[in-house]
Short mmCIF file of C-alpha atoms and ligand atoms in Angstrom, two decimals:
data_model
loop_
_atom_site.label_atom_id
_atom_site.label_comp_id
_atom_site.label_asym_id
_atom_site.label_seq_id
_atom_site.Cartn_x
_atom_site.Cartn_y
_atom_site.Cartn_z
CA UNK A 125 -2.36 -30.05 -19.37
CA UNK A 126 -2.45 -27.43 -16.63
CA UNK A 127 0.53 -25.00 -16.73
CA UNK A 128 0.39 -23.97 -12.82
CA UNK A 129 1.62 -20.78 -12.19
CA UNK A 130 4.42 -20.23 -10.03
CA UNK A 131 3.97 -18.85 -6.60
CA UNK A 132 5.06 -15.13 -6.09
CA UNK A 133 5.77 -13.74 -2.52
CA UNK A 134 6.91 -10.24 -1.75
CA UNK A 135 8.28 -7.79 0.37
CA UNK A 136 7.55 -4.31 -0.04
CA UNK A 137 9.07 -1.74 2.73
CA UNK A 138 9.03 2.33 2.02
CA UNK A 139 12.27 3.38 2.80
CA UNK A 140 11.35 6.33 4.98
CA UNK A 141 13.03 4.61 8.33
CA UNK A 142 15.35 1.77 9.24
CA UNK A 143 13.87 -1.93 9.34
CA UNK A 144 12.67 -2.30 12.39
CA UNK A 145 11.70 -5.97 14.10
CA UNK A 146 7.96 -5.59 12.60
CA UNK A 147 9.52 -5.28 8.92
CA UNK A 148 12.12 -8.64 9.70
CA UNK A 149 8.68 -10.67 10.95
CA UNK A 150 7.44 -9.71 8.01
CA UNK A 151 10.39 -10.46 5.52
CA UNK A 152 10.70 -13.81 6.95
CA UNK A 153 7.10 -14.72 6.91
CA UNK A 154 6.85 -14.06 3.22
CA UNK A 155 10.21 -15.61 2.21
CA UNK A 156 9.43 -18.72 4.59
CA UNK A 157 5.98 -19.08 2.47
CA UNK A 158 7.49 -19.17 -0.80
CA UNK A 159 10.02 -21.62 0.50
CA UNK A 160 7.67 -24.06 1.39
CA UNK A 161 6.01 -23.78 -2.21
CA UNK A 162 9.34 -23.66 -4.02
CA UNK A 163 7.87 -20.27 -5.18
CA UNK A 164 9.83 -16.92 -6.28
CA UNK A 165 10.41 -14.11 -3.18
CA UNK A 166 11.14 -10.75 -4.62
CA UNK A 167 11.84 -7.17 -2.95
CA UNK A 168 10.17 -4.03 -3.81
CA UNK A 169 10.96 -0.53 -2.86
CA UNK A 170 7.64 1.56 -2.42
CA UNK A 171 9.11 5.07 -2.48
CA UNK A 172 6.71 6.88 -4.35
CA UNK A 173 6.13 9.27 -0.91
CA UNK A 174 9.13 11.75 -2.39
CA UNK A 175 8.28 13.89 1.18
CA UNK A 176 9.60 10.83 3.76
CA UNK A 177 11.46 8.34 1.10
CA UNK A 178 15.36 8.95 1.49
CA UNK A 179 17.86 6.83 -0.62
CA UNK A 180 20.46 6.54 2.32
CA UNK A 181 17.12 4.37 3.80
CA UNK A 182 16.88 1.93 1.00
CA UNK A 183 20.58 1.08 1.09
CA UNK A 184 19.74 0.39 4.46
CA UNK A 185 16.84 -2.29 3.55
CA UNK A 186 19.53 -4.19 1.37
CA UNK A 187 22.47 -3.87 4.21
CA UNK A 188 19.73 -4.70 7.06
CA UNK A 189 17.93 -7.97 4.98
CA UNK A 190 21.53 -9.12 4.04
CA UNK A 191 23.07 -9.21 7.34
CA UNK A 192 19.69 -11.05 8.30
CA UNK A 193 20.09 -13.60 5.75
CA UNK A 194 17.07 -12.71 4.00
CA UNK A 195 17.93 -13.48 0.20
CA UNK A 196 15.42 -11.90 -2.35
CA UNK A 197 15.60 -12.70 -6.20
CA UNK A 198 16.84 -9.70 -8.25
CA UNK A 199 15.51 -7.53 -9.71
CA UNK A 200 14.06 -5.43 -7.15
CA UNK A 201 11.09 -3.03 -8.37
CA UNK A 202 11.45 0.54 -7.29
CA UNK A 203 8.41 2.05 -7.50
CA UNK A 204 9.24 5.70 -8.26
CA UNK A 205 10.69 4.43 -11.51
CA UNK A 206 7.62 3.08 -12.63
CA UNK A 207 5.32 6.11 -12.55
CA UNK A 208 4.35 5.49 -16.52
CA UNK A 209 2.86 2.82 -15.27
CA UNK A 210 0.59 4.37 -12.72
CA UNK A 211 -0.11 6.95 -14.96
CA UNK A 212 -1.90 4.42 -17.44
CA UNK A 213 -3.92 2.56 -14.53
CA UNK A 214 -5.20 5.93 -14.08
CA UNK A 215 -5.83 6.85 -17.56
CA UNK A 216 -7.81 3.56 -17.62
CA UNK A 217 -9.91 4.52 -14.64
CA UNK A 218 -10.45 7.97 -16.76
CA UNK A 219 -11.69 6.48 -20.04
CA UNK A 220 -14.17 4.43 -17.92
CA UNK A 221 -14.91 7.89 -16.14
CA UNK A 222 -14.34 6.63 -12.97
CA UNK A 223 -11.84 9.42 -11.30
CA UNK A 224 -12.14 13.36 -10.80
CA UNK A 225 -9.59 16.43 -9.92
CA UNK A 226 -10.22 17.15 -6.29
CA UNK A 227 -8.84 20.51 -5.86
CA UNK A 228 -9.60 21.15 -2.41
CA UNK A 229 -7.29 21.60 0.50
CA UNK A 230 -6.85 20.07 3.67
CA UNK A 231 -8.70 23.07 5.36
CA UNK A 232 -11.72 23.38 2.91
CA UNK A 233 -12.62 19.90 3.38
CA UNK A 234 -12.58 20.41 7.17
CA UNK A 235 -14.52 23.54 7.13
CA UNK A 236 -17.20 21.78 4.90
CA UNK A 237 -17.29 19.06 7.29
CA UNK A 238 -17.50 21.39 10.23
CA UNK A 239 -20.83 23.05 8.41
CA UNK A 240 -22.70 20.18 7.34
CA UNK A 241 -22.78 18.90 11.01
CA UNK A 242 -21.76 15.87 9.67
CA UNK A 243 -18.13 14.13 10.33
CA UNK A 244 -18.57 10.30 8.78
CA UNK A 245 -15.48 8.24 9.45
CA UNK A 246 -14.51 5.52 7.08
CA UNK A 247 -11.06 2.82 8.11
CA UNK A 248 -9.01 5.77 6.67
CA UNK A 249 -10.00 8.92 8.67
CA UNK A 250 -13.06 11.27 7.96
CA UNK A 251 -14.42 10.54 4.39
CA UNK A 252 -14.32 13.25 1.51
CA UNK A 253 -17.61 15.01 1.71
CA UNK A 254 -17.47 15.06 -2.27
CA UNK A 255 -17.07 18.74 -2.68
CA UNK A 256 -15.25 18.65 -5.91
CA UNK A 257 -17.78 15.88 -7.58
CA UNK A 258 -20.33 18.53 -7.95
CA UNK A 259 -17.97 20.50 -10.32
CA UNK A 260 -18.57 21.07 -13.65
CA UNK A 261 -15.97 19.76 -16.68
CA UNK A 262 -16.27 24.01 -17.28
CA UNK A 263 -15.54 24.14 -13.79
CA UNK A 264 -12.86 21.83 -13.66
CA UNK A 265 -10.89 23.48 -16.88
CA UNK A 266 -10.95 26.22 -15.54
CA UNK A 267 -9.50 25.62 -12.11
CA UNK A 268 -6.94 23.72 -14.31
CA UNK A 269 -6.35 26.34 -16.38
CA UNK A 270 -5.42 28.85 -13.64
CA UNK A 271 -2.88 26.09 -12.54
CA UNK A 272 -4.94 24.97 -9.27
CA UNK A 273 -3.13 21.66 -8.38
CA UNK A 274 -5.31 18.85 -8.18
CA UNK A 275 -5.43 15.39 -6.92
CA UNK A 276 -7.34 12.56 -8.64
CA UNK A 277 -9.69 10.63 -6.51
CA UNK A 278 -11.78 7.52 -7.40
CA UNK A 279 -15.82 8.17 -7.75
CA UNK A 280 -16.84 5.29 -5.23
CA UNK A 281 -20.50 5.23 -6.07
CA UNK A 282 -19.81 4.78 -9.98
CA UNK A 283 -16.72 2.41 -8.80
CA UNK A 284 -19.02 0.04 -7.01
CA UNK A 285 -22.08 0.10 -9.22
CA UNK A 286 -19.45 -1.26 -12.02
CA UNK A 287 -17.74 -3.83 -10.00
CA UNK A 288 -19.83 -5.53 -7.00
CA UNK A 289 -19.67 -7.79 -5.57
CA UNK A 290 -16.58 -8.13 -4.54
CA UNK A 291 -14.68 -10.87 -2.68
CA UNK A 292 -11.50 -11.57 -1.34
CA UNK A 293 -9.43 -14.82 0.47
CA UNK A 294 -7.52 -14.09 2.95
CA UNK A 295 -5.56 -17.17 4.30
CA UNK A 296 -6.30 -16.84 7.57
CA UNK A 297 -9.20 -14.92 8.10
CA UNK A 298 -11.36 -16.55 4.81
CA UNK A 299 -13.79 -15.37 2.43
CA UNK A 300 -14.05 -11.51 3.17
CA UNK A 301 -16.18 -9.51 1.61
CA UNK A 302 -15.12 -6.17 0.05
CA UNK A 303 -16.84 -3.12 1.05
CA UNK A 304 -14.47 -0.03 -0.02
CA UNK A 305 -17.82 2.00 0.44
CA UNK A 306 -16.53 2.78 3.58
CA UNK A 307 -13.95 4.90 2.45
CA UNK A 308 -15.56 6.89 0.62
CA UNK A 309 -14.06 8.81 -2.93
CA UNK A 310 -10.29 7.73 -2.22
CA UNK A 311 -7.37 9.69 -3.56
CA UNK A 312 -5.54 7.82 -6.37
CA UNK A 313 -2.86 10.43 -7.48
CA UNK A 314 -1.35 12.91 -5.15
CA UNK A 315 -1.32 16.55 -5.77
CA UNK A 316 2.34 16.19 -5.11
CA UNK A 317 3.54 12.57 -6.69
CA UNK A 318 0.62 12.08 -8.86
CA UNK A 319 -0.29 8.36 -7.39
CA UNK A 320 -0.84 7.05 -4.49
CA UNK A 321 0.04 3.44 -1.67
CA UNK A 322 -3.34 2.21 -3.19
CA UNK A 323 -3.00 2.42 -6.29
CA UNK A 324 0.93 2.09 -7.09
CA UNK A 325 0.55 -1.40 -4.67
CA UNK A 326 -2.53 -2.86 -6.67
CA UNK A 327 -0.48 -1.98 -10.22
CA UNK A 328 2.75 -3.54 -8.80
CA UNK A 329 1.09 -6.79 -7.31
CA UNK A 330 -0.15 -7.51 -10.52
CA UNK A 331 2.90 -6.61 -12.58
CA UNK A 332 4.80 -8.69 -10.69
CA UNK A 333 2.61 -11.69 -10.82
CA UNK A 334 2.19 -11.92 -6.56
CA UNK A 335 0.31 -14.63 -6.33
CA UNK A 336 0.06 -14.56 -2.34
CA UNK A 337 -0.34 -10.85 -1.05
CA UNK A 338 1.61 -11.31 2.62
CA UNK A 339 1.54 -7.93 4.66
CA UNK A 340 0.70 -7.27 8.26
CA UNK A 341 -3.10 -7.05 9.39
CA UNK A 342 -2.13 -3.22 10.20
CA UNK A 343 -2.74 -3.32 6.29
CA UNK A 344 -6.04 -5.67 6.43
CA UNK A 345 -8.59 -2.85 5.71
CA UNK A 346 -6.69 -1.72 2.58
CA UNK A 347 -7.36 -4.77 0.99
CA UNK A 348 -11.22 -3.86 0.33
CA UNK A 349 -9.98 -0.74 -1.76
CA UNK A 350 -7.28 -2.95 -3.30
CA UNK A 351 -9.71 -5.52 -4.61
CA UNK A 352 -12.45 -2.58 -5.92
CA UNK A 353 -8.87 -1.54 -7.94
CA UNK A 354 -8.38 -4.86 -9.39
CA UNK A 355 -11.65 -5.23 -10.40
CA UNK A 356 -11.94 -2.04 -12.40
CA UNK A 357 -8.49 -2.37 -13.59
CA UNK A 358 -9.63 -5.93 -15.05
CA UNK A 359 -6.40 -7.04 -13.30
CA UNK A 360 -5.75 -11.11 -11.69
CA UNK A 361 -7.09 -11.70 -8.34
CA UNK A 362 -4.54 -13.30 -5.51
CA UNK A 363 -5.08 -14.24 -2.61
CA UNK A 364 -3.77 -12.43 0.72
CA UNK A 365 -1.81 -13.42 4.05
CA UNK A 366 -2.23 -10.64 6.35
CA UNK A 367 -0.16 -11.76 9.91
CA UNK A 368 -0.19 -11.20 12.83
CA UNK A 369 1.75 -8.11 14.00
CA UNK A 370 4.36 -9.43 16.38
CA UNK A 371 3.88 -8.27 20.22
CA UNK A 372 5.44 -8.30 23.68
CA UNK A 373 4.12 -9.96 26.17
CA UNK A 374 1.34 -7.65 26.94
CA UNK A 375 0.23 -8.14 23.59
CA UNK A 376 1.77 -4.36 22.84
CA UNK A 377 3.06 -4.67 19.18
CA UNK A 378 6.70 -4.79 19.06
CA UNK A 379 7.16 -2.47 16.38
CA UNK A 380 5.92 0.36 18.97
CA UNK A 381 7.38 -0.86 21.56
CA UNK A 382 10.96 -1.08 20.10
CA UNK A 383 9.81 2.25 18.42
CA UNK A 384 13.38 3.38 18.86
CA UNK A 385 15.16 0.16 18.04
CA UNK A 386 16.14 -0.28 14.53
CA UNK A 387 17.61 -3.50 13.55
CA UNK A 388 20.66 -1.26 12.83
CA UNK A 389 20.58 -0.13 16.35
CA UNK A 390 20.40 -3.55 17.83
CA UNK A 391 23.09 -4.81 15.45
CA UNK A 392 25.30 -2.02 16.36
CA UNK A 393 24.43 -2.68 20.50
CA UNK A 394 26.35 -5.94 19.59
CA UNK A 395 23.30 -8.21 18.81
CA UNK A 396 24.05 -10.89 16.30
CA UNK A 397 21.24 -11.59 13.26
CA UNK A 398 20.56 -14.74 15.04
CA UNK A 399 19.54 -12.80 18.21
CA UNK A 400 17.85 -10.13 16.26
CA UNK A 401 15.54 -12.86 14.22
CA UNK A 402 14.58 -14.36 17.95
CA UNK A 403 13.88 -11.01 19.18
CA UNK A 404 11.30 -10.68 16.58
CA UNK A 405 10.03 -14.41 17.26
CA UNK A 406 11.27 -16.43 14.47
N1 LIG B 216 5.07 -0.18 1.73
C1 LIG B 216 4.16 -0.54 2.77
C2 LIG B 216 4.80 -0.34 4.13
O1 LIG B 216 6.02 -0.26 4.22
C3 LIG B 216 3.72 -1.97 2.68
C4 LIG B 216 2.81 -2.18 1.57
C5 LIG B 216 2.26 -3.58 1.40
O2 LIG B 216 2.85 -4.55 1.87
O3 LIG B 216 1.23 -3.68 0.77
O4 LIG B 216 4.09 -0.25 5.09
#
């Protein structure tokens, strides 16, 4: 007999702003999916970013989704809790010698970039020119030693060689295929809240048993890296549902265009949920 495994939606705002119209889109579309499956729908809190996540903000999520009607199943995950359990994801990437310390700063990687002549862009922004790869493990401990902070960033090259090929199913765009190549060596751990959106979100997704990964298509290219991460973390594979970003319309997403208005805001204008949840399209 097959035991079929219960279908796992999520939502998982960063409480460094209000909700906006975007985030109730997106709350909806994942709660409506695991409706229609009799599945689970949970909340998670990604506040691992200590430098734009506030607490008044994540009381906010709870008021704003309540007063929208948007039940989730308790508990909810809050990420910056969890950081043991970052910490051994990375340690796993270590042992398979997978990750290095990147000391440099901001300002040395643009200055190399400006001398080689060379600027390659990958769906991130310009693409580590490896500077800190070449390093020595003398090298390294000593940096460390003299208390140089460090981030830890994931050797693509090795990553890939271990793990391709890669695929992922996306519900509505299909079979992808991964290429995290194009990214380059990708920071895993901070210097300043030793992990990172790519790795705490692959960690939790699987901790948490998602089985459908639903998230805007502003999120779409993150999947490649997210995959690579499964792979070497030897974690399960679901699939994604990366929507459509609701616009006006010009086709100008709403989240910009509203830029300014909250779902707080428009509640406090006078707005009831049921207006709100139309404004957004649903
Ligand atoms: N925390 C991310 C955000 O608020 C979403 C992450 C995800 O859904 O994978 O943009």
């Amino acid at each position: 007999m097959t035991i079929l495994q219960p279908a796992v939606f999520r939502f998982a705002p960063s409480p460094s702003g209000f909700l906006h119209l975007g985030h109730a889109y997106s709350a909806l579309f994942s709660r409506a999916q695991a409706q229609a499956l009799k599945g689970h729908f949970i909340l998670r809190i990604e506040d691992i970013d200590t430098t734009r996540c506030r607490k008044h903000f994540e009381e906010a999520i709870y008021e704003d989704l309540n007063w929208l009607g948007i039940k989730w199943e308790e508990p909810v995950r809050i990420q910056s809790q969890h950081m043991d359990d970052y910490k051994k994801a990375l340690n796993k990437l270590n042992d398979k010698n997978l990750i290095y310390p990147c000391f440099c700063t901001r300002k040395e990687i643009r200055t190399e970039i400006e001398q080689s002549g060379k600027a390659p862009h990958g769906p991130d922004g310009l693409i580590y020119p490896g500077i800190c790869k070449k390093l020595s493990a003398c090298q390294r401990q000593e940096k460390i030693n003299k208390g140089q902070v460090y981030a830890l960033r994931l050797d693509m090259n090795k990553s890939i060689e271990l793990a391709e090929p890669l695929f992922w199913q996306d519900v509505s765009a299909g079979q992808i295929k991964a290429t995290p190549e194009e990214f380059g060596d990708v920071v895993l751990a901070r210097k300043d809240i030793s992990t990172s959106y790519h790795l705490s979100v692959t960690v939790d997704d699987a901790l948490q048993g998602i089985t459908c990964i639903t998230r805007g298509k502003d999120l779409f290219e993150a999947t490649h890296i997210h995959r690579l991460l499964q792979a070497l973390l030897e974690l399960p594979v679901p699939t994604w549902h990366h929507h459509d970003l609701i616009c006006d319309d010009e086709g100008n997403r709403l989240a910009k265009r509203y830029n300014a208005l909250s779902i707080r805001e428009l509640r406090e204008k006078g707005h009831t949920a049921k207006e709100v949840l139309a404004m957004a399209g649903l």
